[in-house]
């Protein structure tokens, strides 16, 4: 039981190439613990599990490990000491995990997961633990197709921007803040010459700073939340973040950009690209007052987002139970606080997958999950260290939770969604079509998808899911939780049929 | 950061090694990458992290590549479908 079983059938290329291989050969790996996601939580989990003696394979979709917070830029100049520290801390995490024996395979997106030794049972579209135990994960990408059999899985797939559609949001130049951050931090490129940032959340400030450092101009930031004093109270009670906040606020004092509060973007304007934004103040119910709109022009980039949503496709495909917590990101994977074990035996989840909390809680939950996964396979007793980590995580997690309640998306945002607003970008489904589906009898996210195709495209509703839930909830006068969410379909990411065939046949 | 040249829809554009194709196109003020399937409206980079599939372009002859995930290399050929 206590022996490591990492085996490599061939030499894997851990680098990235510029063209996908024409040969759909699938490289097999076998390990004790497969970690999905090489960000803060995943790297931390991989390191912990490997240090316990388990064999660990880490799969990550991006060309380089590091995730979002510890992004490893190959080309961008590191414009500040803090940016430099994030990169070097990330590099150290990667090195530590590898030194402990974890095998990191970047450039591989998981497109399928099945219980047991590899072959899907006829008729199953999602995995559940089989009697034999273990799982088979299939991943593909520029790193090359792989098939990983693992005795346990740690899902640390992170999060993506939470967006709500508005008229014009499909125009080139309109992106969520996370996209602007990646462009600036990873490539040293601002999202445009002059960028307007709007939405909600503590993330908007660092995005503005990154864009300034990349040479872009910030028209302004519009933060929807206007409870300045309450937010200040939360900050005052958490001295550990004062330094970072002072650094982030420095451009404010230098008047490099202005932060306005209490208004949201209700339309992006432009013909073939964004040229201006229309905003409206929020009334006391959190509904934009469309009688009092104003415009900000002379922009070529518009970043709008309302915090983040966890990536829960993999945990959902694995059959894990999810709970609804709007402040923590919406649908989050349920995990036990002392092990980060999900409701499915052998599956652990860590980091943002279990609720948006930021990098520090993610590092700690990753470590807890990695230790617990190793322990579940017979690699020692980790309960003492886990108890200590749970205690250490309490404060930063509570801070994140308190702050998050301030930045939940305004309740009445759907009021700005006109009938010709595109809801589902993949399938070009408008709000009018969704409303018609609801009038015809669709009453939840699944019904809306079947009736209108909203959420049926390549992104599987990752982009439109939150906005659709808000629209359906507003139209029906119900809670977004009641709208539910659409279970992802395999393949979770587009994959060539030849690759799929090779992966499932071998 | 070494300066390199890529070809986008027949035009030679400067880029820096290691930046993404998406960044190179935005830096060159070419935000439109394709038209949407049904309404034919212009689309560009959206999520910037590989999950929305809005930034699909043809890179070195391979169609449907995500511009936000692929890093540029010297001599790379990119075709948008705008």
Short mmCIF file of N, CA, C and O in Angstrom, two decimals, chain A residues 181-236:
data_model
loop_
_atom_site.label_atom_id
_atom_site.label_comp_id
_atom_site.label_asym_id
_atom_site.label_seq_id
_atom_site.Cartn_x
_atom_site.Cartn_y
_atom_site.Cartn_z
N UNK A 181 -6.20 41.46 -17.21
CA UNK A 181 -5.10 41.15 -16.30
C UNK A 181 -4.11 40.20 -16.97
O UNK A 181 -2.90 40.37 -16.89
N UNK A 182 -4.63 39.16 -17.64
CA UNK A 182 -3.74 38.20 -18.30
C UNK A 182 -2.96 38.87 -19.43
O UNK A 182 -1.77 38.62 -19.60
N UNK A 183 -3.65 39.71 -20.22
CA UNK A 183 -2.95 40.39 -21.32
C UNK A 183 -1.80 41.24 -20.77
O UNK A 183 -0.69 41.22 -21.28
N UNK A 184 -2.10 42.00 -19.71
CA UNK A 184 -1.10 42.92 -19.17
C UNK A 184 0.02 42.17 -18.46
O UNK A 184 1.19 42.45 -18.67
N UNK A 185 -0.36 41.19 -17.63
CA UNK A 185 0.66 40.51 -16.82
C UNK A 185 1.46 39.49 -17.61
O UNK A 185 2.66 39.33 -17.42
N UNK A 186 0.77 38.77 -18.50
CA UNK A 186 1.44 37.67 -19.21
C UNK A 186 2.19 38.18 -20.43
O UNK A 186 3.28 37.72 -20.73
N UNK A 187 1.58 39.11 -21.15
CA UNK A 187 2.17 39.55 -22.42
C UNK A 187 2.66 40.99 -22.39
O UNK A 187 3.19 41.47 -23.40
N UNK A 188 2.44 41.70 -21.29
CA UNK A 188 2.87 43.09 -21.22
C UNK A 188 2.10 43.99 -22.17
O UNK A 188 2.60 45.03 -22.61
N UNK A 189 0.87 43.57 -22.51
CA UNK A 189 0.05 44.31 -23.47
C UNK A 189 -1.22 44.81 -22.79
O UNK A 189 -1.98 44.00 -22.26
N UNK A 190 -1.49 46.11 -22.81
CA UNK A 190 -2.78 46.56 -22.27
C UNK A 190 -3.91 46.14 -23.19
O UNK A 190 -3.68 45.95 -24.39
N UNK A 191 -5.13 45.95 -22.65
CA UNK A 191 -6.24 45.49 -23.51
C UNK A 191 -6.66 46.51 -24.56
O UNK A 191 -7.37 46.17 -25.50
N UNK A 192 -6.21 47.74 -24.41
CA UNK A 192 -6.49 48.78 -25.38
C UNK A 192 -5.65 49.99 -25.05
O UNK A 192 -4.88 49.98 -24.09
N UNK A 193 -5.81 51.03 -25.87
CA UNK A 193 -5.09 52.27 -25.58
C UNK A 193 -5.66 52.92 -24.32
O UNK A 193 -4.94 53.36 -23.44
N UNK A 194 -7.02 52.96 -24.25
CA UNK A 194 -7.68 53.59 -23.09
C UNK A 194 -8.80 52.67 -22.62
O UNK A 194 -9.73 52.36 -23.37
N UNK A 195 -8.69 52.22 -21.39
CA UNK A 195 -9.55 51.17 -20.86
C UNK A 195 -10.46 51.69 -19.76
O UNK A 195 -10.01 52.39 -18.85
N UNK A 196 -11.74 51.34 -19.85
CA UNK A 196 -12.67 51.60 -18.76
C UNK A 196 -12.91 50.29 -18.02
O UNK A 196 -13.17 49.26 -18.65
N UNK A 197 -12.78 50.32 -16.69
CA UNK A 197 -12.97 49.12 -15.88
C UNK A 197 -14.22 49.30 -15.02
O UNK A 197 -14.39 50.34 -14.40
N UNK A 198 -15.08 48.30 -15.02
CA UNK A 198 -16.32 48.43 -14.24
C UNK A 198 -16.74 47.06 -13.71
O UNK A 198 -16.23 46.03 -14.14
N UNK A 199 -17.69 47.09 -12.79
CA UNK A 199 -18.17 45.85 -12.20
C UNK A 199 -18.02 45.92 -10.70
O UNK A 199 -18.31 46.96 -10.10
N UNK A 200 -17.53 44.86 -10.11
CA UNK A 200 -17.44 44.85 -8.67
C UNK A 200 -16.31 43.93 -8.21
O UNK A 200 -16.01 42.93 -8.86
N UNK A 201 -15.70 44.28 -7.11
CA UNK A 201 -14.72 43.39 -6.52
C UNK A 201 -13.37 44.03 -6.32
O UNK A 201 -12.98 44.95 -7.04
N UNK A 202 -12.64 43.50 -5.34
CA UNK A 202 -11.33 44.03 -5.00
C UNK A 202 -10.33 43.83 -6.13
O UNK A 202 -9.29 44.48 -6.16
N UNK A 203 -10.66 42.95 -7.08
CA UNK A 203 -9.75 42.61 -8.18
C UNK A 203 -9.60 43.78 -9.17
O UNK A 203 -8.60 43.86 -9.89
N UNK A 204 -10.57 44.69 -9.23
CA UNK A 204 -10.53 45.74 -10.24
C UNK A 204 -9.30 46.64 -10.10
O UNK A 204 -8.72 47.08 -11.09
N UNK A 205 -8.88 46.91 -8.85
CA UNK A 205 -7.71 47.77 -8.63
C UNK A 205 -6.41 47.18 -9.17
O UNK A 205 -5.69 47.85 -9.90
N UNK A 206 -6.08 45.92 -8.82
CA UNK A 206 -4.84 45.37 -9.38
C UNK A 206 -4.86 45.28 -10.90
O UNK A 206 -3.81 45.42 -11.54
N UNK A 207 -6.05 45.07 -11.49
CA UNK A 207 -6.12 45.04 -12.96
C UNK A 207 -5.73 46.41 -13.51
O UNK A 207 -4.94 46.52 -14.46
N UNK A 208 -6.27 47.47 -12.90
CA UNK A 208 -5.93 48.82 -13.36
C UNK A 208 -4.43 49.07 -13.23
O UNK A 208 -3.80 49.62 -14.14
N UNK A 209 -3.86 48.63 -12.12
CA UNK A 209 -2.41 48.82 -11.92
C UNK A 209 -1.60 48.10 -12.98
O UNK A 209 -0.65 48.64 -13.53
N UNK A 210 -2.00 46.84 -13.27
CA UNK A 210 -1.27 46.07 -14.29
C UNK A 210 -1.33 46.76 -15.65
O UNK A 210 -0.35 46.79 -16.39
N UNK A 211 -2.51 47.30 -15.97
CA UNK A 211 -2.69 47.94 -17.28
C UNK A 211 -1.82 49.20 -17.37
O UNK A 211 -1.17 49.45 -18.39
N UNK A 212 -1.80 49.98 -16.29
CA UNK A 212 -0.94 51.18 -16.27
C UNK A 212 0.51 50.78 -16.50
O UNK A 212 1.23 51.41 -17.28
N UNK A 213 0.93 49.71 -15.81
CA UNK A 213 2.33 49.30 -15.92
C UNK A 213 2.66 48.77 -17.30
O UNK A 213 3.80 48.83 -17.75
N UNK A 214 1.63 48.25 -18.00
CA UNK A 214 1.87 47.74 -19.35
C UNK A 214 1.80 48.88 -20.37
O UNK A 214 1.89 48.64 -21.58
N UNK A 215 1.59 50.10 -19.89
CA UNK A 215 1.60 51.24 -20.80
C UNK A 215 0.23 51.70 -21.26
O UNK A 215 0.13 52.56 -22.13
N UNK A 216 -0.83 51.13 -20.69
CA UNK A 216 -2.18 51.54 -21.07
C UNK A 216 -2.67 52.70 -20.23
O UNK A 216 -2.07 53.05 -19.21
N UNK A 217 -3.78 53.28 -20.67
CA UNK A 217 -4.38 54.38 -19.94
C UNK A 217 -5.69 53.87 -19.34
O UNK A 217 -6.38 53.06 -19.96
N UNK A 218 -6.02 54.33 -18.14
CA UNK A 218 -7.29 53.93 -17.50
C UNK A 218 -8.24 55.13 -17.55
O UNK A 218 -7.93 56.20 -17.00
N UNK A 219 -9.39 54.96 -18.20
CA UNK A 219 -10.37 56.05 -18.25
C UNK A 219 -10.94 56.29 -16.85
O UNK A 219 -11.05 57.44 -16.40
N UNK A 220 -11.29 55.21 -16.17
CA UNK A 220 -11.80 55.27 -14.80
C UNK A 220 -12.13 53.86 -14.34
O UNK A 220 -12.15 52.91 -15.16
N UNK A 221 -12.37 53.70 -13.04
CA UNK A 221 -12.96 52.46 -12.52
C UNK A 221 -14.33 52.82 -11.98
O UNK A 221 -14.48 53.83 -11.28
N UNK A 222 -15.33 52.03 -12.31
CA UNK A 222 -16.65 52.17 -11.71
C UNK A 222 -16.96 50.93 -10.90
O UNK A 222 -17.11 49.84 -11.45
N UNK A 223 -17.00 51.09 -9.59
CA UNK A 223 -17.31 49.98 -8.68
C UNK A 223 -18.80 50.06 -8.34
O UNK A 223 -19.29 51.11 -7.91
N UNK A 224 -19.50 48.95 -8.54
CA UNK A 224 -20.95 48.96 -8.32
C UNK A 224 -21.30 49.17 -6.85
O UNK A 224 -22.25 49.87 -6.51
N UNK A 225 -20.51 48.56 -5.97
CA UNK A 225 -20.82 48.63 -4.55
C UNK A 225 -20.54 50.04 -4.03
O UNK A 225 -19.50 50.62 -4.33
N UNK A 226 -21.47 50.60 -3.27
CA UNK A 226 -21.21 51.94 -2.75
C UNK A 226 -21.20 52.01 -1.23
O UNK A 226 -21.32 53.08 -0.66
N UNK A 227 -21.05 50.84 -0.58
CA UNK A 227 -21.00 50.84 0.88
C UNK A 227 -19.56 51.00 1.35
O UNK A 227 -18.95 50.09 1.89
N UNK A 228 -19.01 52.18 1.09
CA UNK A 228 -17.58 52.40 1.35
C UNK A 228 -17.23 52.15 2.82
O UNK A 228 -16.23 51.51 3.13
N UNK A 229 -18.06 52.65 3.71
CA UNK A 229 -17.71 52.58 5.13
C UNK A 229 -17.66 51.15 5.64
O UNK A 229 -16.75 50.77 6.37
N UNK A 230 -18.63 50.35 5.23
CA UNK A 230 -18.66 48.95 5.68
C UNK A 230 -17.43 48.21 5.16
O UNK A 230 -16.79 47.44 5.89
N UNK A 231 -17.08 48.46 3.88
CA UNK A 231 -15.90 47.81 3.31
C UNK A 231 -14.66 48.26 4.06
O UNK A 231 -13.77 47.46 4.36
N UNK A 232 -14.60 49.53 4.39
CA UNK A 232 -13.45 50.06 5.13
C UNK A 232 -13.34 49.37 6.49
O UNK A 232 -12.24 49.10 6.97
N UNK A 233 -14.48 49.06 7.10
CA UNK A 233 -14.48 48.38 8.39
C UNK A 233 -13.84 47.01 8.29
O UNK A 233 -13.06 46.61 9.15
N UNK A 234 -14.17 46.30 7.24
CA UNK A 234 -13.61 44.95 7.05
C UNK A 234 -12.09 45.05 6.89
O UNK A 234 -11.33 44.28 7.48
N UNK A 235 -11.67 46.03 6.10
CA UNK A 235 -10.24 46.21 5.88
C UNK A 235 -9.55 46.58 7.20
O UNK A 235 -8.49 46.05 7.54
N UNK A 236 -10.19 47.48 7.97
CA UNK A 236 -9.59 47.94 9.23
C UNK A 236 -9.36 46.78 10.19
O UNK A 236 -8.40 46.79 10.97
#
